[in-house]
PDB file of C-alpha atoms in Angstrom:
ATOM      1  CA  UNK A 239     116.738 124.000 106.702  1.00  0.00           C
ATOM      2  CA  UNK A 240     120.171 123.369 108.341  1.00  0.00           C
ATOM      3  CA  UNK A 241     118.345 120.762 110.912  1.00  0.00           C
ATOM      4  CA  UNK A 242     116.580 119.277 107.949  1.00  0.00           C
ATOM      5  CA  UNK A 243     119.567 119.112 106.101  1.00  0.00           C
ATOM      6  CA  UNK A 244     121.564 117.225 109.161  1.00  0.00           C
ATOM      7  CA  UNK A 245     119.177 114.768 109.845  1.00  0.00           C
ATOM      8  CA  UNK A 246     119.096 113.600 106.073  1.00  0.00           C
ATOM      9  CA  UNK A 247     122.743 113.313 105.906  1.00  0.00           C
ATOM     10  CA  UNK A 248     122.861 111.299 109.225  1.00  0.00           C
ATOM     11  CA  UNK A 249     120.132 108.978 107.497  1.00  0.00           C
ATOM     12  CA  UNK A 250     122.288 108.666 104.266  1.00  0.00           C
ATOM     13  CA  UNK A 251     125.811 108.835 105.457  1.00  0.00           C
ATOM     14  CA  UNK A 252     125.839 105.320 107.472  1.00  0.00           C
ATOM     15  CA  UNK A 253     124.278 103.666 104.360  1.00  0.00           C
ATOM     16  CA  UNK A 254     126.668 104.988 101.623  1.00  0.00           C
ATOM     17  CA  UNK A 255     130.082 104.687 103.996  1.00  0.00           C
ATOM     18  CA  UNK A 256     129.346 101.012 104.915  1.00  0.00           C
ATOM     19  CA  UNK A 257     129.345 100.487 100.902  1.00  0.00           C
ATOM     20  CA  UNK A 258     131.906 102.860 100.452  1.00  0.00           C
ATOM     21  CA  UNK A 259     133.967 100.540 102.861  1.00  0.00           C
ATOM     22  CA  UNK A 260     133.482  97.522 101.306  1.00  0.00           C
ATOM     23  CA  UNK A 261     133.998  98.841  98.312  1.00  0.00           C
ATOM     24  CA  UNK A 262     137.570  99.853  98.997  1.00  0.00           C
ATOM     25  CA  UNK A 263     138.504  96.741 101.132  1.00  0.00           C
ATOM     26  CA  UNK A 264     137.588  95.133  98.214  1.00  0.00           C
ATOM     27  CA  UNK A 265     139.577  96.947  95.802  1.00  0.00           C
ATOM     28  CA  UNK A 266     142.481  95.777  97.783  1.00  0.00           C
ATOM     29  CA  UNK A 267     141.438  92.623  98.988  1.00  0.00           C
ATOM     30  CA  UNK A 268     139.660  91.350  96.402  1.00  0.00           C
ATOM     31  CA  UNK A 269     137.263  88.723  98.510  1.00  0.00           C
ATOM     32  CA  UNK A 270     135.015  86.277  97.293  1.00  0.00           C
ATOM     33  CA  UNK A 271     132.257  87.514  98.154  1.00  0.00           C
ATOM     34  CA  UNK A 272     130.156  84.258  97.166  1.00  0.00           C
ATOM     35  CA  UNK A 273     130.182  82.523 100.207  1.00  0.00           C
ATOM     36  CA  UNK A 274     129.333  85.680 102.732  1.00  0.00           C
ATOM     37  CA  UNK A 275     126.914  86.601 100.300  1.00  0.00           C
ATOM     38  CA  UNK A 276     124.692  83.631 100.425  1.00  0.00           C
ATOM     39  CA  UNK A 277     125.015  83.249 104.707  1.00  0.00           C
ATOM     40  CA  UNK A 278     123.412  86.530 104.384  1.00  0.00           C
ATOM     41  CA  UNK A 279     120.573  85.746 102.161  1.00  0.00           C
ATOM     42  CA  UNK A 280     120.088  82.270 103.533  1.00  0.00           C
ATOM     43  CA  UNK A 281     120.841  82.622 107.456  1.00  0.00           C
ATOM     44  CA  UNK A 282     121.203  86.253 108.521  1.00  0.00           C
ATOM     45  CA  UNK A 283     118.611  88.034 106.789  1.00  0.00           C
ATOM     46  CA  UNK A 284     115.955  85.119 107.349  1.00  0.00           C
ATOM     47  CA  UNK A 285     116.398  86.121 111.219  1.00  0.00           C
ATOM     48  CA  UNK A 286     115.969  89.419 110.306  1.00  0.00           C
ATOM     49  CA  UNK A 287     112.765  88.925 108.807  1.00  0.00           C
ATOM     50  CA  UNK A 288     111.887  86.208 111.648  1.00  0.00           C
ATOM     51  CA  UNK A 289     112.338  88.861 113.803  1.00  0.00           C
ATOM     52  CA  UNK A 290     110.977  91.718 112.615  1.00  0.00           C
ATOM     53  CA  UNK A 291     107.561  89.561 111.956  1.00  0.00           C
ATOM     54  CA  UNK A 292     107.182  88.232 115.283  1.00  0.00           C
ATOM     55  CA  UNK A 293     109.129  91.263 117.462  1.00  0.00           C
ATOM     56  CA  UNK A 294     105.453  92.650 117.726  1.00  0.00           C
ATOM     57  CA  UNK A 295     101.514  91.538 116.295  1.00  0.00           C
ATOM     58  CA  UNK A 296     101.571  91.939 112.779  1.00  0.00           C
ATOM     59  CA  UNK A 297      98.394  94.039 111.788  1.00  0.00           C
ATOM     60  CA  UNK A 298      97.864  93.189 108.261  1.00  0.00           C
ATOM     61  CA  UNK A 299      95.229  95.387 107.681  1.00  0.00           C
ATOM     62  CA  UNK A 300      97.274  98.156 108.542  1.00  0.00           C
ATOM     63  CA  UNK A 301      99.969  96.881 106.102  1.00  0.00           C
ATOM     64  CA  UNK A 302      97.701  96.069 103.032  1.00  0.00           C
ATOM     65  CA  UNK A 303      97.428  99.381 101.381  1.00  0.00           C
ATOM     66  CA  UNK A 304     101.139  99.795 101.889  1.00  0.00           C
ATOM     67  CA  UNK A 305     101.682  96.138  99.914  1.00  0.00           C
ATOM     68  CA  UNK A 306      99.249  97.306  97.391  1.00  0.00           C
ATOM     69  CA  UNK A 307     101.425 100.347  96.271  1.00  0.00           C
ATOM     70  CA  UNK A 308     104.663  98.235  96.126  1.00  0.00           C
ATOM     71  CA  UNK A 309     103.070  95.830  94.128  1.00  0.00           C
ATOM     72  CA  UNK A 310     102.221  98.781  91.956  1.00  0.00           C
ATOM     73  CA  UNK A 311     105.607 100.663  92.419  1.00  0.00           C
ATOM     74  CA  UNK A 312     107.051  97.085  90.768  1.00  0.00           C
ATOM     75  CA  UNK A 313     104.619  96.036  88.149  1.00  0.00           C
ATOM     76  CA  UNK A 314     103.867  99.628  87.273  1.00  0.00           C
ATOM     77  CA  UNK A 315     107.193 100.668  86.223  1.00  0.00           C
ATOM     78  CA  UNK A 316     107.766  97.352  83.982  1.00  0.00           C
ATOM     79  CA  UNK A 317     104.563  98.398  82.036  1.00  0.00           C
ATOM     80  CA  UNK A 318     105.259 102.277  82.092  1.00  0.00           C
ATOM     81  CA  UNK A 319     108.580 102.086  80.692  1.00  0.00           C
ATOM     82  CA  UNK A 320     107.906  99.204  78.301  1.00  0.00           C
ATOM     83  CA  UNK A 321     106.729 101.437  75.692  1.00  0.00           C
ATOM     84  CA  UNK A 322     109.297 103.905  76.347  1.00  0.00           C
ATOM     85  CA  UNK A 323     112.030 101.093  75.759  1.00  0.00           C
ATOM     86  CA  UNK A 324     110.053  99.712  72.756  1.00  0.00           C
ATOM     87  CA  UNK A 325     110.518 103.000  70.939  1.00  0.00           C
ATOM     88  CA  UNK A 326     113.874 103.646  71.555  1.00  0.00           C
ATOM     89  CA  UNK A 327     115.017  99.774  70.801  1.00  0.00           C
ATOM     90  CA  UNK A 328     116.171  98.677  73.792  1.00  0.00           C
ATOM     91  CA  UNK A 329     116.298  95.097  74.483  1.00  0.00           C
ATOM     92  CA  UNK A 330     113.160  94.443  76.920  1.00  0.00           C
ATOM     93  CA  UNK A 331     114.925  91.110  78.943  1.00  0.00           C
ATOM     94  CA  UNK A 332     117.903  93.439  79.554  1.00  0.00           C
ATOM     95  CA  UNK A 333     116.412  96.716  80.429  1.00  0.00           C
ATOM     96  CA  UNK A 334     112.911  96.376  82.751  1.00  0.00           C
ATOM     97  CA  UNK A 335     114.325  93.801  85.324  1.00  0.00           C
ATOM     98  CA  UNK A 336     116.784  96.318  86.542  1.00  0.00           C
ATOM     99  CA  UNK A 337     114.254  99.074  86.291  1.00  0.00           C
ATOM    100  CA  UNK A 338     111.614  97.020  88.057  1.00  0.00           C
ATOM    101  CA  UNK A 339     113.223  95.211  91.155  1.00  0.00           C
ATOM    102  CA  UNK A 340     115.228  97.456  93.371  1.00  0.00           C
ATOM    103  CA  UNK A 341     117.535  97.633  96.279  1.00  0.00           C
ATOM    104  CA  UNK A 342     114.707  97.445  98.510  1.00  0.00           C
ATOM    105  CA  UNK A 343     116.898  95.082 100.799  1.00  0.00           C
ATOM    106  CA  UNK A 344     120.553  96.326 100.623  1.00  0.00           C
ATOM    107  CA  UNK A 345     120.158 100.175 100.797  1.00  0.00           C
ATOM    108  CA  UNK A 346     115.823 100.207 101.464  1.00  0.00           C
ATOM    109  CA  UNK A 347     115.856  98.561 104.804  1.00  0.00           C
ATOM    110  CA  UNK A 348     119.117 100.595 106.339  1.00  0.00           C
ATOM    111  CA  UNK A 349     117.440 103.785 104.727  1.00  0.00           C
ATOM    112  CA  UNK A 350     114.109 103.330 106.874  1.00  0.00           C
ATOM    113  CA  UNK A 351     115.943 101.818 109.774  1.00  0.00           C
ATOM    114  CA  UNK A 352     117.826 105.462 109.895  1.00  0.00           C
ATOM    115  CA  UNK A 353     115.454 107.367 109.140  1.00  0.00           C
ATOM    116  CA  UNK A 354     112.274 105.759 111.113  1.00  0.00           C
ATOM    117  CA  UNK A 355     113.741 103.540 113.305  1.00  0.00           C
ATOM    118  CA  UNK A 356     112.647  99.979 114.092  1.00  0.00           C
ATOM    119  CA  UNK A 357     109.301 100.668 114.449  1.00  0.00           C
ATOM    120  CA  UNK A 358     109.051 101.007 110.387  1.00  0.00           C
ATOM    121  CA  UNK A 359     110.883  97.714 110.326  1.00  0.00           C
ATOM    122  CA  UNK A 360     108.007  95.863 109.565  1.00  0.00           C
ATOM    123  CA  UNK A 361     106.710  98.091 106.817  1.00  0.00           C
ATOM    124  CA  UNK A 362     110.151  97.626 104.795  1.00  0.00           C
ATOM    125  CA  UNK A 363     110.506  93.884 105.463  1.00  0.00           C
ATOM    126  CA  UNK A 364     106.955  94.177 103.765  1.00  0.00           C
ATOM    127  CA  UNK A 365     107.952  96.021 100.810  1.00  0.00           C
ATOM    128  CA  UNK A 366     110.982  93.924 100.537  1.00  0.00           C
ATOM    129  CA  UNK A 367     109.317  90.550 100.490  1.00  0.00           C
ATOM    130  CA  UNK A 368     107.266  91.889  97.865  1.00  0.00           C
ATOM    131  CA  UNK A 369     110.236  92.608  95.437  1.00  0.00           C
ATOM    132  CA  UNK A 370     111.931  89.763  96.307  1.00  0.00           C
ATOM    133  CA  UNK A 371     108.779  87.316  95.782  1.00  0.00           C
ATOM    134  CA  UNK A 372     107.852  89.238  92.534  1.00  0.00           C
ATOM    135  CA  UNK A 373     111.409  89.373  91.369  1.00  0.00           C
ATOM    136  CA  UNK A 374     111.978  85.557  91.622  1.00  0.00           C
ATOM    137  CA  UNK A 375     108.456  84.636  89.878  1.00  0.00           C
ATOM    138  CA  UNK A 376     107.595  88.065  87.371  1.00  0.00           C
ATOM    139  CA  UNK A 377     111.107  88.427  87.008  1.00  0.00           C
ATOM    140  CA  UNK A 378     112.326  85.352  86.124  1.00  0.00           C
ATOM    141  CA  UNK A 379     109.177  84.746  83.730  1.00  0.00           C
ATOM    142  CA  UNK A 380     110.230  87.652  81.384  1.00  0.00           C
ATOM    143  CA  UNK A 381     113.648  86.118  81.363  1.00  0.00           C
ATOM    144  CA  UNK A 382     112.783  82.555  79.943  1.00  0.00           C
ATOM    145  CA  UNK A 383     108.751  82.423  80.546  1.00  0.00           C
ATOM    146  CA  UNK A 384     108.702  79.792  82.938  1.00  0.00           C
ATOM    147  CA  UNK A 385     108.787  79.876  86.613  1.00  0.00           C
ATOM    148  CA  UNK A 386     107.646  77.582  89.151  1.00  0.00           C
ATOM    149  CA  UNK A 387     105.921  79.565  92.347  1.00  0.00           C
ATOM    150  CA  UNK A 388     106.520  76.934  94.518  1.00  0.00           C
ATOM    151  CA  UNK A 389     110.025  76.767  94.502  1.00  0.00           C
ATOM    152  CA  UNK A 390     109.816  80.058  96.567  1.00  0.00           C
ATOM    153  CA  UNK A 391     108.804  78.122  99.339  1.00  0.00           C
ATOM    154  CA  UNK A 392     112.641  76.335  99.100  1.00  0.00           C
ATOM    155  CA  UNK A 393     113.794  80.011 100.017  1.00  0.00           C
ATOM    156  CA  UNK A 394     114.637  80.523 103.605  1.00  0.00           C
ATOM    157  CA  UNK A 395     113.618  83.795 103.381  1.00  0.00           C
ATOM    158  CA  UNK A 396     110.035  82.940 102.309  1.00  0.00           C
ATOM    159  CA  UNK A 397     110.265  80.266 105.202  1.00  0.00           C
ATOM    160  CA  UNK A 398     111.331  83.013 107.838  1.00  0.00           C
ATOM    161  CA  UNK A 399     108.387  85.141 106.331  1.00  0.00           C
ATOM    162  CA  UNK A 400     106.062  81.869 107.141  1.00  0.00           C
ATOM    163  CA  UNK A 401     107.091  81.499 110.200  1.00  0.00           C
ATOM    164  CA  UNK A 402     107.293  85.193 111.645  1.00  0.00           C
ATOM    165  CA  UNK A 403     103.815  85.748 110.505  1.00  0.00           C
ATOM    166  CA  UNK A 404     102.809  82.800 111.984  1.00  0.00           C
ATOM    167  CA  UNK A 405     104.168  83.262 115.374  1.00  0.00           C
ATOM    168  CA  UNK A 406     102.939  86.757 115.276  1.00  0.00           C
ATOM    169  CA  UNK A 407      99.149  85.905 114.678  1.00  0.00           C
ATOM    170  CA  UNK A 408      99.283  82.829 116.886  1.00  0.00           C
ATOM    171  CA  UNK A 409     100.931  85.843 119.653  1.00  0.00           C
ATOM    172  CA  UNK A 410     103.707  83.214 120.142  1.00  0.00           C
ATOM    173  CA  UNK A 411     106.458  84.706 121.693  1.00  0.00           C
ATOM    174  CA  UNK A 412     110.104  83.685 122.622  1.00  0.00           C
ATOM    175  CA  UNK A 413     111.921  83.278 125.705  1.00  0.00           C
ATOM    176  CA  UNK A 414     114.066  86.402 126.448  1.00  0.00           C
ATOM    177  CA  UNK A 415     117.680  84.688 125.657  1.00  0.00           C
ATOM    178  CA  UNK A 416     116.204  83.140 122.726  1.00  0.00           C
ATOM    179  CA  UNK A 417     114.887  86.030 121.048  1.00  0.00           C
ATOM    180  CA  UNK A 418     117.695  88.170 121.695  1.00  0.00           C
ATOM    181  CA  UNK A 419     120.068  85.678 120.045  1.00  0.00           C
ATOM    182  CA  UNK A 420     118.037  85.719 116.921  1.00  0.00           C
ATOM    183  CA  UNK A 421     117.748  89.550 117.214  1.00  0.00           C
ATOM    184  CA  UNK A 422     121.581  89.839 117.440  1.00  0.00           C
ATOM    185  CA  UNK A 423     121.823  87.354 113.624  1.00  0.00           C
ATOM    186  CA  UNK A 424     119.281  88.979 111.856  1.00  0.00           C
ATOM    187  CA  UNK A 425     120.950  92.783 112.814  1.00  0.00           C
ATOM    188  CA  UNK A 426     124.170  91.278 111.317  1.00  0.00           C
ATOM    189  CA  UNK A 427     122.297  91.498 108.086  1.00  0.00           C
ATOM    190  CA  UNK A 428     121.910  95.172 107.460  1.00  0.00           C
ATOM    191  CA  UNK A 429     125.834  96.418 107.700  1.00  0.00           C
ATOM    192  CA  UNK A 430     126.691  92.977 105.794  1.00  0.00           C
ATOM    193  CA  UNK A 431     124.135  93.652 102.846  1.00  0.00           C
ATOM    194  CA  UNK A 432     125.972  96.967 102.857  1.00  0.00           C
ATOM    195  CA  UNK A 433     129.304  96.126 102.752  1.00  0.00           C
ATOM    196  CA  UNK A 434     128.780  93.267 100.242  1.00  0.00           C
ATOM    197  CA  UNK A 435     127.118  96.214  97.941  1.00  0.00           C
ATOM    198  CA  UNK A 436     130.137  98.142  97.589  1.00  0.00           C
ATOM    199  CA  UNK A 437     132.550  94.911  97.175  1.00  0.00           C
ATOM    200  CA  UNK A 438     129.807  93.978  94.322  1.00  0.00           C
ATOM    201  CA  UNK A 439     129.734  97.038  92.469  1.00  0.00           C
ATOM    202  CA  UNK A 440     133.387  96.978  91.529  1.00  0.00           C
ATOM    203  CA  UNK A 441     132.527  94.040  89.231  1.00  0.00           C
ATOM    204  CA  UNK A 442     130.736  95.911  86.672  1.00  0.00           C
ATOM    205  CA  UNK A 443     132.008  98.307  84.200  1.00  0.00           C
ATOM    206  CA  UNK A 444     130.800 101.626  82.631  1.00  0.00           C
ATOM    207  CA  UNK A 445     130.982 100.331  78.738  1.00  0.00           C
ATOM    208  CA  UNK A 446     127.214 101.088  78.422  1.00  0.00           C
ATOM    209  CA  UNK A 447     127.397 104.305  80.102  1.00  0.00           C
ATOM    210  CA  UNK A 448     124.396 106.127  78.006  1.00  0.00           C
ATOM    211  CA  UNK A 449     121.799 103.182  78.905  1.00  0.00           C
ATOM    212  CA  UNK A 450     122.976 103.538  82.248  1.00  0.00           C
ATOM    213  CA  UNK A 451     122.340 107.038  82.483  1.00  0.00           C
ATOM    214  CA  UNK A 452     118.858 106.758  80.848  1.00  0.00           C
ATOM    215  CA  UNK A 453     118.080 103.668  83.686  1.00  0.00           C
ATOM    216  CA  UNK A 454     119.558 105.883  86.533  1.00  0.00           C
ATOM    217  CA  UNK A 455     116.745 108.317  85.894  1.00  0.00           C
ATOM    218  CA  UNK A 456     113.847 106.557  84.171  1.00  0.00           C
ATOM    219  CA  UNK A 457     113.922 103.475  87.116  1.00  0.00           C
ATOM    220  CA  UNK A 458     113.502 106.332  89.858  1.00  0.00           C
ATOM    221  CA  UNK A 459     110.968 108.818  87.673  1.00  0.00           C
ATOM    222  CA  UNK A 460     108.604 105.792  86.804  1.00  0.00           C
ATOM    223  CA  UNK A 461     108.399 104.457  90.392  1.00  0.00           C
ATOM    224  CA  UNK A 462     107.607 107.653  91.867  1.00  0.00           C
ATOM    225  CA  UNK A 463     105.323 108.018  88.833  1.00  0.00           C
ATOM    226  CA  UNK A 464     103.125 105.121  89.854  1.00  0.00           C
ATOM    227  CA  UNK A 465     103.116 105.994  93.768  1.00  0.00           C
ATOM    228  CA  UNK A 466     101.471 109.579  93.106  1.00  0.00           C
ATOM    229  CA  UNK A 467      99.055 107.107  90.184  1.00  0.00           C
ATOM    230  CA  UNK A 468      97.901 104.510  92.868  1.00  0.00           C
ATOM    231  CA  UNK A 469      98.126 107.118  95.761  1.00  0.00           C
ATOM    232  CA  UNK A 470      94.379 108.465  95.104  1.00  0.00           C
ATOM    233  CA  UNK A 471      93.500 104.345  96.309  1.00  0.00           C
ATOM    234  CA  UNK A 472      95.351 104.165  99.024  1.00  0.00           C
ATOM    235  CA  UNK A 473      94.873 105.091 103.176  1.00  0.00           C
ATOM    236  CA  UNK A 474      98.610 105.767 104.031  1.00  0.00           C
ATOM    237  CA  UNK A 475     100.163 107.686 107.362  1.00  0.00           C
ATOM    238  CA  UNK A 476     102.765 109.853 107.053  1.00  0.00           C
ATOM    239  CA  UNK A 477     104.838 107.350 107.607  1.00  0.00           C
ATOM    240  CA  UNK A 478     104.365 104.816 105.516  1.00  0.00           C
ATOM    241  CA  UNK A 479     103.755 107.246 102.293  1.00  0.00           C
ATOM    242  CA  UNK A 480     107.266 108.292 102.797  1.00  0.00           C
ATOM    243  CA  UNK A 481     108.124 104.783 102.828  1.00  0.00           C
ATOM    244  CA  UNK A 482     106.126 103.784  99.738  1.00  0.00           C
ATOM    245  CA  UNK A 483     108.665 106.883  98.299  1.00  0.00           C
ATOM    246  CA  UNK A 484     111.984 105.958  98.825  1.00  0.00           C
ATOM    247  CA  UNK A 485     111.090 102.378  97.676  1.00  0.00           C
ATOM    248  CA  UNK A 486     109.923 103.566  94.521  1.00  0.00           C
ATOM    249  CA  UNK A 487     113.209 105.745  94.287  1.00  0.00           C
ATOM    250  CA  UNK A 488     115.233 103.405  95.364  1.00  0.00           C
ATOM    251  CA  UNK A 489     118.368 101.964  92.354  1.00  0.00           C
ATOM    252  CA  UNK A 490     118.568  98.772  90.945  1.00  0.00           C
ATOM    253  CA  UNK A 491     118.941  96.040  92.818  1.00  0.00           C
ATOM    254  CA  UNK A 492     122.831  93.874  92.269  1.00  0.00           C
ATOM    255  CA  UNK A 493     120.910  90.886  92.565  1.00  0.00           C
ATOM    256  CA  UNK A 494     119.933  91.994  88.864  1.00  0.00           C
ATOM    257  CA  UNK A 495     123.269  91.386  87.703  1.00  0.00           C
ATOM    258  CA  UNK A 496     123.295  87.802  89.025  1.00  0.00           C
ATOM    259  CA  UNK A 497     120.472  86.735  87.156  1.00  0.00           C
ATOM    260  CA  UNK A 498     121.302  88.022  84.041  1.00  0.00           C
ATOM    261  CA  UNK A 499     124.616  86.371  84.390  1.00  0.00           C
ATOM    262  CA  UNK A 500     122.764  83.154  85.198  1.00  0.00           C
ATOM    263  CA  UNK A 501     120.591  83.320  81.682  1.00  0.00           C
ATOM    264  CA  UNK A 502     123.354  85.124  79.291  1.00  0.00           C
ATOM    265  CA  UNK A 503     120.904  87.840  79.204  1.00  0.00           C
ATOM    266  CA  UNK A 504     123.767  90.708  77.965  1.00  0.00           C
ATOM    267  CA  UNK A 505     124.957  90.577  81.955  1.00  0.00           C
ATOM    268  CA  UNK A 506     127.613  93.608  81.125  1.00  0.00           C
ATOM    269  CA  UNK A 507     124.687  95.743  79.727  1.00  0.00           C
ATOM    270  CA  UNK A 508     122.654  95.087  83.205  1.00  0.00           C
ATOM    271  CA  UNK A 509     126.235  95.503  84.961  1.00  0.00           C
ATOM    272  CA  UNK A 510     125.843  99.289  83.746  1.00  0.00           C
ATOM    273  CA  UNK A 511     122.526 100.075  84.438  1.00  0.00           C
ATOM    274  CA  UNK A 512     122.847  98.499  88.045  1.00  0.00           C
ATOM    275  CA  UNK A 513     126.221 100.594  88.796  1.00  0.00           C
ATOM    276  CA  UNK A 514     125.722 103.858  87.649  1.00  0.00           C
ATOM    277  CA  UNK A 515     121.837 103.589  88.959  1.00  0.00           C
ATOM    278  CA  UNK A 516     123.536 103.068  92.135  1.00  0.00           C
ATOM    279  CA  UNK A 517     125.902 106.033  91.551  1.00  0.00           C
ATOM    280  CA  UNK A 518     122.726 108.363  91.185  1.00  0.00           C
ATOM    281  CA  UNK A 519     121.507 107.725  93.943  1.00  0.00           C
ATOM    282  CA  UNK A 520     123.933 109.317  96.138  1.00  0.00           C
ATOM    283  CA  UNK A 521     122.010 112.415  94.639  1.00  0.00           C
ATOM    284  CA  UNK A 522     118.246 110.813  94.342  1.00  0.00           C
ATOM    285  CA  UNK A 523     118.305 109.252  97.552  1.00  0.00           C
ATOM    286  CA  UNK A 524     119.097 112.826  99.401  1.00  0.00           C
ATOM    287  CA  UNK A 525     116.104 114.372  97.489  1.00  0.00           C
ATOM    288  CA  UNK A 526     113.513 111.948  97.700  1.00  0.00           C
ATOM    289  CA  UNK A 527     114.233 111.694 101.676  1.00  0.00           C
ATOM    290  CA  UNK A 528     114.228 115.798 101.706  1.00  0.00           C
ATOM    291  CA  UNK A 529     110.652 115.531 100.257  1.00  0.00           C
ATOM    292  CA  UNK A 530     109.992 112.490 102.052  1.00  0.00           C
ATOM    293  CA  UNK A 531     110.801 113.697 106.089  1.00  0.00           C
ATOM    294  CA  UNK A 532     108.913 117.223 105.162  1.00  0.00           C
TER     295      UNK A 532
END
């Protein structure tokens, strides 16, 4: 139990102080964050992906039953808590984004890097692009119903994605210096995506602290809900079942904030949601790995 109990907190810990840190430097610094945040999305984390594509051949057999259930985890939350959020009168633009698309890149990849190491890298850039892809094209559609699927292919991270899994079916590999220089930018991702988590949260406010609450838990319940639903359909390892867990458990993702800024969609309302879901989780995330690892 005590070993157990020690290995979680050395998987958690890292995540939750790098946040922790920039969320106190920028309580006294107050940075714009605007600037580091899109090198990140548009230069570092690209590499990451690049990387983690091409490090090694990507088998996407082996990966397809693991896609499946995100796509599942994602869509199947939206629909299972859309009647749930009918009945109680909750505004449907403001309330299933942030209950469908989650951290899966800020806290989802550190999490698995911790707790699997980099040979679940792959898997969790997987689940990740799925989010991300869904979240810019499903997402955006129940915001304004209209969304153009090409202009993911303007995304550098959907380029990087392109090109890794090119490289790694083609078995094109780089020259030593070259690969370790992108290996060194996209690892520069992970503790920035961190720290610009904290800085982010101290934006948004608690003045819709009940719908919060009720997203905190119903985001988590329904995703976990829909991996034990599709589970029966699926050929998972270990491995990558514990995976498809903490991505389903995982909190809202900040990103949901941005968007709802960008279409007026009651962005102090998703502000809540996204913080205090993010508060939970320094108690769901703890669990769900618990049940995970055993």
């Amino acid at each position: 139990m005590l070993e157990a109990t020690l290995r979680i907190l050395s998987i958690i810990f890292p995540v939750f102080a790098c946040a922790a840190m920039g969320a106190a430097y920028g309580y006294f610094r107050r940075p714009d964050m605007a600037v580091v945040n899109r090198l990140n999305m548009e230069f570092f984390a690209p590499f990451l992906v690049f990387w983690a594509l091409m490090d090694k051949p990507f088998d996407f057999v082996a990966y397809r039953d693991l896609a499946i259930g995100g796509i599942t985890v994602v869509l199947g939350s939206g629909l299972l808590l859309l009647p749930i959020a009918w009945l109680l009168r909750i505004n449907l633009k403001t309330f299933l984004p942030p209950m469908m698309f989650n951290n899966s890149g800020n806290m989802g990849i550190p999490l698995v890097l911790f707790a699997f190491g980099e040979t679940a890298l792959q898997a969790a850039i997987v689940l990740f692009i799925i989010e991300m892809v869904l979240h810019f094209t499903v997402g955006f559609y129940i915001l304004n119903h209209r969304t153009n699927p090409f202009n993911l292919l303007k995304m550098p991270m959907i380029q990087a994605t392109i090109l890794g899994l090119l490289c790694s079916s083609l078995h094109i590999t780089l020259p030593d210096a070259l690969a370790n220089t992108v290996k060194l930018l996209g690892q520069v991702s992970v503790p920035l995506l961190l720290f610009s988590l904290g800085v982010r949260l101290l934006d948004v406010n608690l003045r819709d602290w009940k719908l919060g609450t009720f997203g905190a838990i119903a985001g988590p319940a329904a995703g976990i809900a829909c991996v034990y639903l599709v589970m029966p359909l699926l050929h998972l390892d270990a491995t990558q079942y514990a995976q498809l867990l903490i991505f389903a458990a995982l909190p809202p993702a900040v990103l949901n904030v941005l968007v709802a800024e960008q279409y007026q969609q009651e962005p102090d309302r998703v502000a809540s949601i996204v913080l205090l879901g993010n508060l939970a989780s320094l108690l769901i995330m703890p669990a769900i790995l618990w049940f995970a690892l055993s």
